[in-house]
Amino acid sequence: MENYFEPKLPKLEINEMTALGLAHMGDCVFELLVRTWLCSHGGAKVGALHRATVAHVAAPAQAARMDRMLPLLTEEEQAIYRRGRNAHVHAVPKGATHQQYAKATGLECLFGALYLLGRRERINELFILTMEEDDHAL
């Protein structure tokens, strides 16, 4: 691969990665989308931007977003999500239940896989569809 900014890995390589490896990638993809969304909606003060970002990327918020996103997924995307949701994690943050953390890991796994597959339009579509509710909260 020569372009690490816009990867497009073969499906076989994605299938060989661990679910937590994909979630590691998806964590930063999701946070970048949230930060971009917040900045584009007029966020100016750094402290407020940071608090809003943390609120959106926390496991309970990601789990709620995944509940809204699940009906929109293809069978292939659902399989990737389940792979992340069912991954064995060693610790769950204090502010989340095990179920919330599992759903959040599934979301991150999905976004990581889609990003590495080069499916940025699909990531954006899913992100926008599940952020519409939050648009009114700003």
N, CA, C and O of each residue as an XYZ file, in Angstrom:
552
protein
N       0.864     -1.180      0.000
C       0.000      0.000      0.000
C       0.900      1.230      0.000
O       1.881      1.300      0.740
N       0.555      2.179     -0.829
C       1.376      3.372     -0.944
C       0.713      4.618     -0.369
O       1.406      5.591     -0.072
N      -0.583      4.617     -0.206
C      -1.283      5.792      0.297
C      -1.951      5.443      1.623
O      -3.048      4.884      1.644
N      -1.287      5.773      2.728
C      -1.829      5.463      4.049
C      -2.931      6.433      4.461
O      -3.654      6.178      5.425
N      -3.064      7.538      3.741
C      -4.115      8.500      4.048
C      -5.458      8.037      3.509
O      -6.497      8.331      4.099
N      -5.448      7.322      2.403
C      -6.665      6.794      1.800
C      -6.463      5.314      1.471
O      -6.316      4.950      0.305
N      -6.455      4.468      2.494
C      -6.197      3.044      2.238
C      -7.350      2.366      1.508
O      -8.502      2.793      1.592
N      -7.017      1.325      0.807
C      -8.011      0.481      0.158
C      -7.426     -0.927      0.145
O      -6.831     -1.361     -0.841
N      -7.608     -1.627      1.258
C      -7.056     -2.962      1.414
C      -8.012     -4.009      0.870
O      -9.226     -3.805      0.870
N      -7.478     -5.114      0.412
C      -8.347     -6.204     -0.035
C      -9.150     -6.783      1.135
O      -8.699     -6.778      2.281
N     -10.326     -7.271      0.825
C     -11.214     -7.842      1.843
C     -10.527     -8.965      2.618
O     -10.749     -9.109      3.820
N      -9.706     -9.750      1.953
C      -8.988    -10.843      2.606
C      -8.096    -10.322      3.738
O      -8.028    -10.930      4.807
N      -7.418     -9.203      3.504
C      -6.560     -8.620      4.548
C      -7.398     -8.136      5.733
O      -6.987     -8.283      6.883
N      -8.553     -7.569      5.460
C      -9.442     -7.110      6.534
C      -9.920     -8.309      7.338
O      -9.968     -8.249      8.567
N     -10.271     -9.389      6.666
C     -10.737    -10.593      7.354
C      -9.662    -11.215      8.231
O      -9.979    -11.891      9.210
N      -8.405    -10.999      7.899
C      -7.301    -11.552      8.671
C      -6.946    -10.696      9.888
O      -6.234    -11.163     10.777
N      -7.423     -9.471      9.942
C      -7.154     -8.596     11.091
C      -8.045     -8.987     12.260
O      -9.142     -9.513     12.074
N      -7.565     -8.726     13.451
C      -8.389     -8.995     14.624
C      -9.493     -7.947     14.720
O      -9.351     -6.836     14.210
N     -10.577     -8.304     15.369
C     -11.678     -7.363     15.567
C     -11.207     -6.152     16.360
O     -11.600     -5.023     16.064
N     -10.366     -6.382     17.367
C      -9.888     -5.257     18.171
C      -8.902     -4.388     17.397
O      -8.790     -3.192     17.666
N      -8.187     -4.976     16.440
C      -7.332     -4.179     15.563
C      -8.168     -3.264     14.682
O      -7.829     -2.096     14.489
N      -9.259     -3.799     14.150
C     -10.171     -2.976     13.344
C     -10.829     -1.898     14.202
O     -11.004     -0.764     13.756
N     -11.191     -2.256     15.427
C     -11.796     -1.277     16.337
C     -10.803     -0.167     16.679
O     -11.193      0.991     16.829
N      -9.539     -0.512     16.800
C      -8.493      0.485     17.055
C      -8.489      1.528     15.933
O      -8.397      2.728     16.191
N      -8.589      1.062     14.701
C      -8.634      1.962     13.552
C      -9.941      2.755     13.555
O      -9.941      3.967     13.340
N     -11.050      2.060     13.799
C     -12.357      2.707     13.771
C     -12.548      3.747     14.848
O     -13.310      4.696     14.668
N     -11.862      3.581     15.974
C     -11.940      4.554     17.053
C     -11.488      5.927     16.558
O     -12.150      6.934     16.812
N     -10.368      5.959     15.857
C      -9.881      7.262     15.385
C     -10.711      7.782     14.219
O     -10.888      8.992     14.082
N     -11.221      6.891     13.381
C     -12.080      7.320     12.262
C     -13.340      7.981     12.818
O     -13.734      9.057     12.367
N     -13.971      7.331     13.800
C     -15.193      7.875     14.374
C     -14.920      9.208     15.075
O     -15.689     10.158     14.934
N     -13.824      9.271     15.829
C     -13.517     10.524     16.524
C     -13.224     11.653     15.545
O     -13.620     12.793     15.784
N     -12.545     11.358     14.461
C     -12.284     12.386     13.447
C     -13.592     12.903     12.847
O     -13.744     14.105     12.631
N     -14.529     12.001     12.580
C     -15.830     12.417     12.059
C     -16.567     13.304     13.066
O     -17.138     14.328     12.691
N     -16.554     12.916     14.326
C     -17.222     13.707     15.361
C     -16.584     15.086     15.471
O     -17.286     16.095     15.526
N     -15.267     15.130     15.502
C     -14.582     16.431     15.608
C     -14.901     17.314     14.405
O     -15.140     18.511     14.561
N     -14.905     16.731     13.212
C     -15.235     17.487     12.004
C     -16.667     17.997     12.061
O     -16.938     19.150     11.726
N     -17.587     17.127     12.488
C     -18.998     17.494     12.600
C     -19.174     18.644     13.587
O     -19.898     19.598     13.304
N     -18.521     18.558     14.735
C     -18.651     19.609     15.749
C     -18.086     20.943     15.244
O     -18.714     21.989     15.409
N     -16.912     20.899     14.637
C     -16.309     22.136     14.130
C     -17.153     22.754     13.014
O     -17.261     23.977     12.915
N     -17.744     21.911     12.182
C     -18.536     22.442     11.077
C     -19.886     22.975     11.532
O     -20.588     23.635     10.766
N     -20.254     22.689     12.785
C     -21.505     23.207     13.330
C     -21.267     24.380     14.281
O     -22.079     24.642     15.168
N     -20.158     25.076     14.092
C     -19.934     26.325     14.791
C     -19.244     26.233     16.130
O     -19.197     27.234     16.845
N     -18.712     25.102     16.510
C     -17.984     25.015     17.775
C     -16.711     25.815     17.697
O     -15.922     25.640     16.768
N     -16.493     26.709     18.677
C     -15.316     27.559     18.603
C     -14.407     27.403     19.820
O     -13.185     27.434     19.678
N     -14.968     27.241     20.986
C     -14.153     27.188     22.199
C     -13.617     25.770     22.393
O     -14.363     24.792     22.349
N     -12.316     25.687     22.605
C     -11.649     24.392     22.680
C     -12.210     23.521     23.797
O     -12.433     22.328     23.590
N     -12.440     24.085     24.962
C     -12.973     23.308     26.082
C     -14.331     22.709     25.772
O     -14.599     21.549     26.086
N     -15.186     23.513     25.150
C     -16.517     23.025     24.788
C     -16.420     21.961     23.701
O     -17.163     20.980     23.729
N     -15.517     22.142     22.748
C     -15.323     21.147     21.697
C     -14.843     19.828     22.292
O     -15.310     18.755     21.910
N     -13.911     19.920     23.225
C     -13.382     18.700     23.842
C     -14.482     17.956     24.603
O     -14.630     16.744     24.450
N     -15.244     18.669     25.412
C     -16.323     18.033     26.183
C     -17.361     17.397     25.253
O     -17.832     16.289     25.509
N     -17.710     18.093     24.187
C     -18.690     17.556     23.246
C     -18.136     16.324     22.534
O     -18.855     15.345     22.332
N     -16.871     16.372     22.159
C     -16.248     15.208     21.512
C     -16.279     14.011     22.435
O     -16.687     12.922     22.031
N     -15.849     14.202     23.676
C     -15.830     13.106     24.652
C     -17.237     12.542     24.842
O     -17.408     11.327     24.939
N     -18.233     13.405     24.893
C     -19.615     12.946     25.067
C     -20.064     12.076     23.891
O     -20.780     11.094     24.087
N     -19.652     12.427     22.683
C     -20.065     11.676     21.491
C     -19.301     10.370     21.305
O     -19.850      9.401     20.782
N     -18.038     10.336     21.729
C     -17.233      9.137     21.484
C     -17.232      8.177     22.672
O     -16.643      7.099     22.585
N     -17.874      8.542     23.768
C     -17.968      7.642     24.919
C     -18.820      6.424     24.544
O     -19.720      6.508     23.707
N     -18.516      5.308     25.176
C     -19.197      4.048     24.846
C     -20.724      4.139     24.913
O     -21.384      3.637     24.003
N     -21.322      4.754     25.943
C     -22.793      4.822     25.953
C     -23.364      5.565     24.742
O     -24.386      5.152     24.194
N     -22.721      6.645     24.322
C     -23.188      7.394     23.152
C     -22.995      6.587     21.875
O     -23.864      6.585     21.003
N     -21.870      5.909     21.759
C     -21.630      5.078     20.580
C     -22.620      3.915     20.530
O     -23.086      3.541     19.453
N     -22.938      3.348     21.683
C     -23.906      2.240     21.724
C     -25.282      2.714     21.262
O     -25.955      2.018     20.502
N     -25.700      3.892     21.717
C     -26.996      4.447     21.290
C     -26.991      4.714     19.789
O     -27.984      4.459     19.108
N     -25.881      5.225     19.276
C     -25.761      5.483     17.846
C     -25.821      4.165     17.067
O     -26.418      4.098     15.993
N     -25.199      3.125     17.616
C     -25.211      1.819     16.948
C     -26.620      1.255     16.905
O     -27.002      0.628     15.917
N     -27.399      1.467     17.958
C     -28.798      1.008     17.947
C     -29.566      1.651     16.799
O     -30.395      0.996     16.167
N     -29.298      2.941     16.519
C     -29.962      3.636     15.416
C     -29.412      3.188     14.063
O     -30.128      3.204     13.062
N     -28.150      2.793     14.037
C     -27.486      2.446     12.789
C     -27.770      1.011     12.343
O     -27.785      0.729     11.145
N     -27.991      0.121     13.278
C     -28.104     -1.310     12.964
C     -29.104     -1.631     11.857
O     -28.783     -2.438     10.985
N     -30.312     -1.034     11.848
C     -31.266     -1.350     10.766
C     -30.795     -0.883      9.381
O     -31.336     -1.322      8.367
N     -29.808     -0.009      9.332
C     -29.323      0.544      8.064
C     -28.210     -0.290      7.443
O     -27.805     -0.037      6.308
N     -27.713     -1.282      8.177
C     -26.542     -2.030      7.731
C     -26.891     -3.153      6.765
O     -27.954     -3.766      6.857
N     -25.979     -3.407      5.844
C     -26.095     -4.564      4.954
C     -25.736     -5.812      5.766
O     -25.254     -5.707      6.894
N     -25.972     -6.982      5.191
C     -25.608     -8.224      5.880
C     -24.105     -8.280      6.149
O     -23.679     -8.691      7.229
N     -23.308     -7.869      5.171
C     -21.852     -7.861      5.346
C     -21.445     -6.924      6.487
O     -20.595     -7.277      7.305
N     -22.039     -5.747      6.542
C     -21.729     -4.782      7.599
C     -22.170     -5.306      8.960
O     -21.472     -5.114      9.955
N     -23.324     -5.964      9.009
C     -23.793     -6.550     10.266
C     -22.812     -7.606     10.762
O     -22.566     -7.702     11.964
N     -22.252     -8.394      9.857
C     -21.281     -9.423     10.245
C     -20.018     -8.789     10.828
O     -19.465     -9.295     11.805
N     -19.566     -7.697     10.241
C     -18.391     -6.992     10.765
C     -18.714     -6.418     12.143
O     -17.908     -6.525     13.068
N     -19.897     -5.809     12.279
C     -20.319     -5.263     13.566
C     -20.343     -6.360     14.640
O     -19.817     -6.171     15.737
N     -20.952     -7.501     14.321
C     -21.039     -8.605     15.291
C     -19.651     -9.097     15.693
O     -19.407     -9.442     16.849
N     -18.755     -9.120     14.719
C     -17.380     -9.536     15.010
C     -16.754     -8.641     16.069
O     -16.089     -9.129     16.983
N     -16.963     -7.342     15.950
C     -16.439     -6.408     16.951
C     -17.198     -6.484     18.262
O     -16.601     -6.450     19.337
N     -18.512     -6.587     18.171
C     -19.337     -6.659     19.386
C     -18.983     -7.876     20.216
O     -19.001     -7.813     21.446
N     -18.661     -8.982     19.563
C     -18.372    -10.224     20.265
C     -16.906    -10.393     20.638
O     -16.530    -11.420     21.204
N     -16.079     -9.412     20.333
C     -14.655     -9.502     20.659
C     -14.466     -9.534     22.171
O     -15.217     -8.907     22.918
N     -13.466    -10.263     22.600
C     -13.180    -10.369     24.033
C     -12.337     -9.169     24.460
O     -11.178     -9.041     24.064
N     -12.928     -8.295     25.269
C     -12.199     -7.132     25.784
C     -11.810     -7.402     27.232
O     -12.512     -8.112     27.952
N     -10.701     -6.838     27.643
C     -10.170     -7.122     28.976
C     -10.741     -6.213     30.058
O     -10.772     -6.593     31.228
N     -11.185     -5.036     29.689
C     -11.702     -4.097     30.690
C     -12.784     -3.232     30.058
O     -12.742     -2.915     28.869
N     -13.747     -2.862     30.881
C     -14.834     -1.986     30.458
C     -14.715     -0.691     31.254
O     -14.565     -0.745     32.475
N     -14.778      0.476     30.602
C     -14.676      1.747     31.325
C     -15.781      1.893     32.379
O     -16.860      1.314     32.246
N     -15.499      2.667     33.416
C     -16.457      2.860     34.516
C     -17.791      3.405     34.051
O     -18.832      3.027     34.587
N     -17.780      4.278     33.071
C     -19.008      4.942     32.653
C     -19.875      4.144     31.703
O     -20.849      4.676     31.170
N     -19.548      2.874     31.475
C     -20.302      2.077     30.495
C     -20.593      0.685     31.041
O     -19.841      0.150     31.856
N     -21.687      0.118     30.582
C     -21.979     -1.272     30.898
C     -21.217     -2.154     29.906
O     -20.706     -1.676     28.894
N     -21.154     -3.434     30.215
C     -20.484     -4.353     29.293
C     -21.199     -4.356     27.931
O     -20.549     -4.388     26.886
N     -22.532     -4.322     27.951
C     -23.307     -4.327     26.703
C     -23.028     -3.060     25.878
O     -22.854     -3.137     24.662
N     -22.985     -1.906     26.539
C     -22.691     -0.664     25.825
C     -21.294     -0.706     25.209
O     -21.095     -0.299     24.065
N     -20.342     -1.197     25.977
C     -18.966     -1.241     25.484
C     -18.841     -2.212     24.311
O     -18.093     -1.956     23.367
N     -19.568     -3.318     24.368
C     -19.550     -4.283     23.268
C     -20.123     -3.650     21.995
O     -19.559     -3.819     20.914
N     -21.236     -2.925     22.116
C     -21.827     -2.259     20.952
C     -20.883     -1.191     20.397
O     -20.739     -1.053     19.182
N     -20.243     -0.438     21.292
C     -19.297      0.599     20.863
C     -18.110     -0.025     20.136
O     -17.646      0.510     19.129
N     -17.622     -1.143     20.638
C     -16.516     -1.839     19.977
C     -16.963     -2.333     18.605
O     -16.186     -2.299     17.651
N     -18.202     -2.789     18.499
C     -18.747     -3.207     17.210
C     -18.807     -2.063     16.222
O     -18.455     -2.229     15.054
N     -19.254     -0.894     16.682
C     -19.306      0.288     15.822
C     -17.905      0.636     15.336
O     -17.699      0.889     14.149
N     -16.947      0.649     16.251
C     -15.575      0.997     15.880
C     -14.983     -0.035     14.917
O     -14.266      0.330     13.986
N     -15.271     -1.297     15.130
C     -14.809     -2.354     14.231
C     -15.382     -2.131     12.823
O     -14.664     -2.241     11.830
N     -16.653     -1.823     12.752
C     -17.306     -1.560     11.465
C     -16.667     -0.369     10.764
O     -16.323     -0.459      9.586
N     -16.504      0.747     11.473
C     -15.922      1.938     10.860
C     -14.472      1.699     10.461
O     -14.023      2.196      9.428
N     -13.736      0.944     11.270
C     -12.352      0.622     10.923
C     -12.272     -0.214      9.660
O     -11.455      0.062      8.782
N     -13.115     -1.239      9.562
C     -13.114     -2.101      8.384
C     -13.523     -1.323      7.136
O     -12.875     -1.437      6.095
N     -14.587     -0.537      7.233
C     -15.043      0.241      6.079
C     -13.966      1.226      5.624
O     -13.753      1.413      4.426
N     -13.297      1.846      6.576
C     -12.231      2.794      6.239
C     -11.092      2.087      5.511
O     -10.633      2.553      4.468
N     -10.640      0.969      6.057
C      -9.520      0.256      5.446
C      -9.890     -0.359      4.097
O      -9.022     -0.572      3.250
N     -11.182     -0.646      3.898
C     -11.645     -1.143      2.605
C     -11.788     -0.025      1.568
O     -12.000     -0.293      0.385
N     -11.671      1.223      2.016
C     -11.803      2.358      1.107
C     -13.234      2.803      0.900
O     -13.527      3.501     -0.070
N     -14.129      2.414      1.790
C     -15.554      2.746      1.651
C     -15.925      3.986      2.475
O     -16.816      3.944      3.324
N     -15.235      5.063      2.210
C     -15.448      6.288      2.973
C     -16.835      6.896      2.744
O     -17.401      7.495      3.658
N     -17.387      6.751      1.543
C     -18.736      7.279      1.290
C     -19.766      6.576      2.170
O     -20.690      7.213      2.677
N     -19.611      5.285      2.349
C     -20.556      4.529      3.191
C     -20.408      4.931      4.653
O     -21.407      5.060      5.361
N     -19.182      5.128      5.113
C     -18.968      5.589      6.491
C     -19.676      6.921      6.690
O     -20.398      7.112      7.668
N     -19.466      7.830      5.764
C     -20.071      9.151      5.863
C     -21.593      9.066      5.864
O     -22.258      9.760      6.632
N     -22.141      8.212      5.002
C     -23.588      8.037      4.934
C     -24.145      7.561      6.282
O     -25.115      8.125      6.787
N     -23.538      6.531      6.857
C     -23.998      6.011      8.144
C     -23.841      7.051      9.248
O     -24.722      7.207     10.094
N     -22.726      7.754      9.233
C     -22.476      8.776     10.247
C     -23.524      9.881     10.176
O     -24.094     10.262     11.198
N     -23.778     10.392      8.983
C     -24.746     11.480      8.814
C     -26.146     11.040      9.239
O     -26.845     11.773      9.939
N     -26.550      9.852      8.819
C     -27.894      9.378      9.160
C     -28.106      9.242     10.659
O     -29.219      9.438     11.146
N     -27.060      8.912     11.391
C     -27.220      8.743     12.840
C     -26.883     10.006     13.616
O     -27.076     10.039     14.831
N     -26.386     11.043     12.957
C     -26.096     12.307     13.637
C     -27.233     13.303     13.492
O     -27.208     14.351     14.138
N     -28.235     13.008     12.661
C     -29.313     13.958     12.422
C     -30.007     14.382     13.706
O     -30.358     15.552     13.861
N     -30.208     13.445     14.631
C     -30.854     13.788     15.914
C     -30.019     14.789     16.692
O     -30.559     15.697     17.323
N     -28.701     14.626     16.648
C     -27.811     15.496     17.412
C     -27.723     16.876     16.807
O     -27.337     17.822     17.493
N     -28.071     17.019     15.537
C     -27.994     18.305     14.845
C     -28.881     19.343     15.539
O     -28.560     20.531     15.550
N     -29.986     18.892     16.111
C     -30.906     19.813     16.751
C     -30.469     20.163     18.176
O     -30.988     21.109     18.769
N     -29.527     19.411     18.722
C     -29.105     19.625     20.102
C     -28.045     20.710     20.229
O     -27.731     21.135     21.341
N     -27.488     21.166     19.108
C     -26.421     22.166     19.169
C     -26.953     23.553     19.427
O     -26.179     24.506     19.506
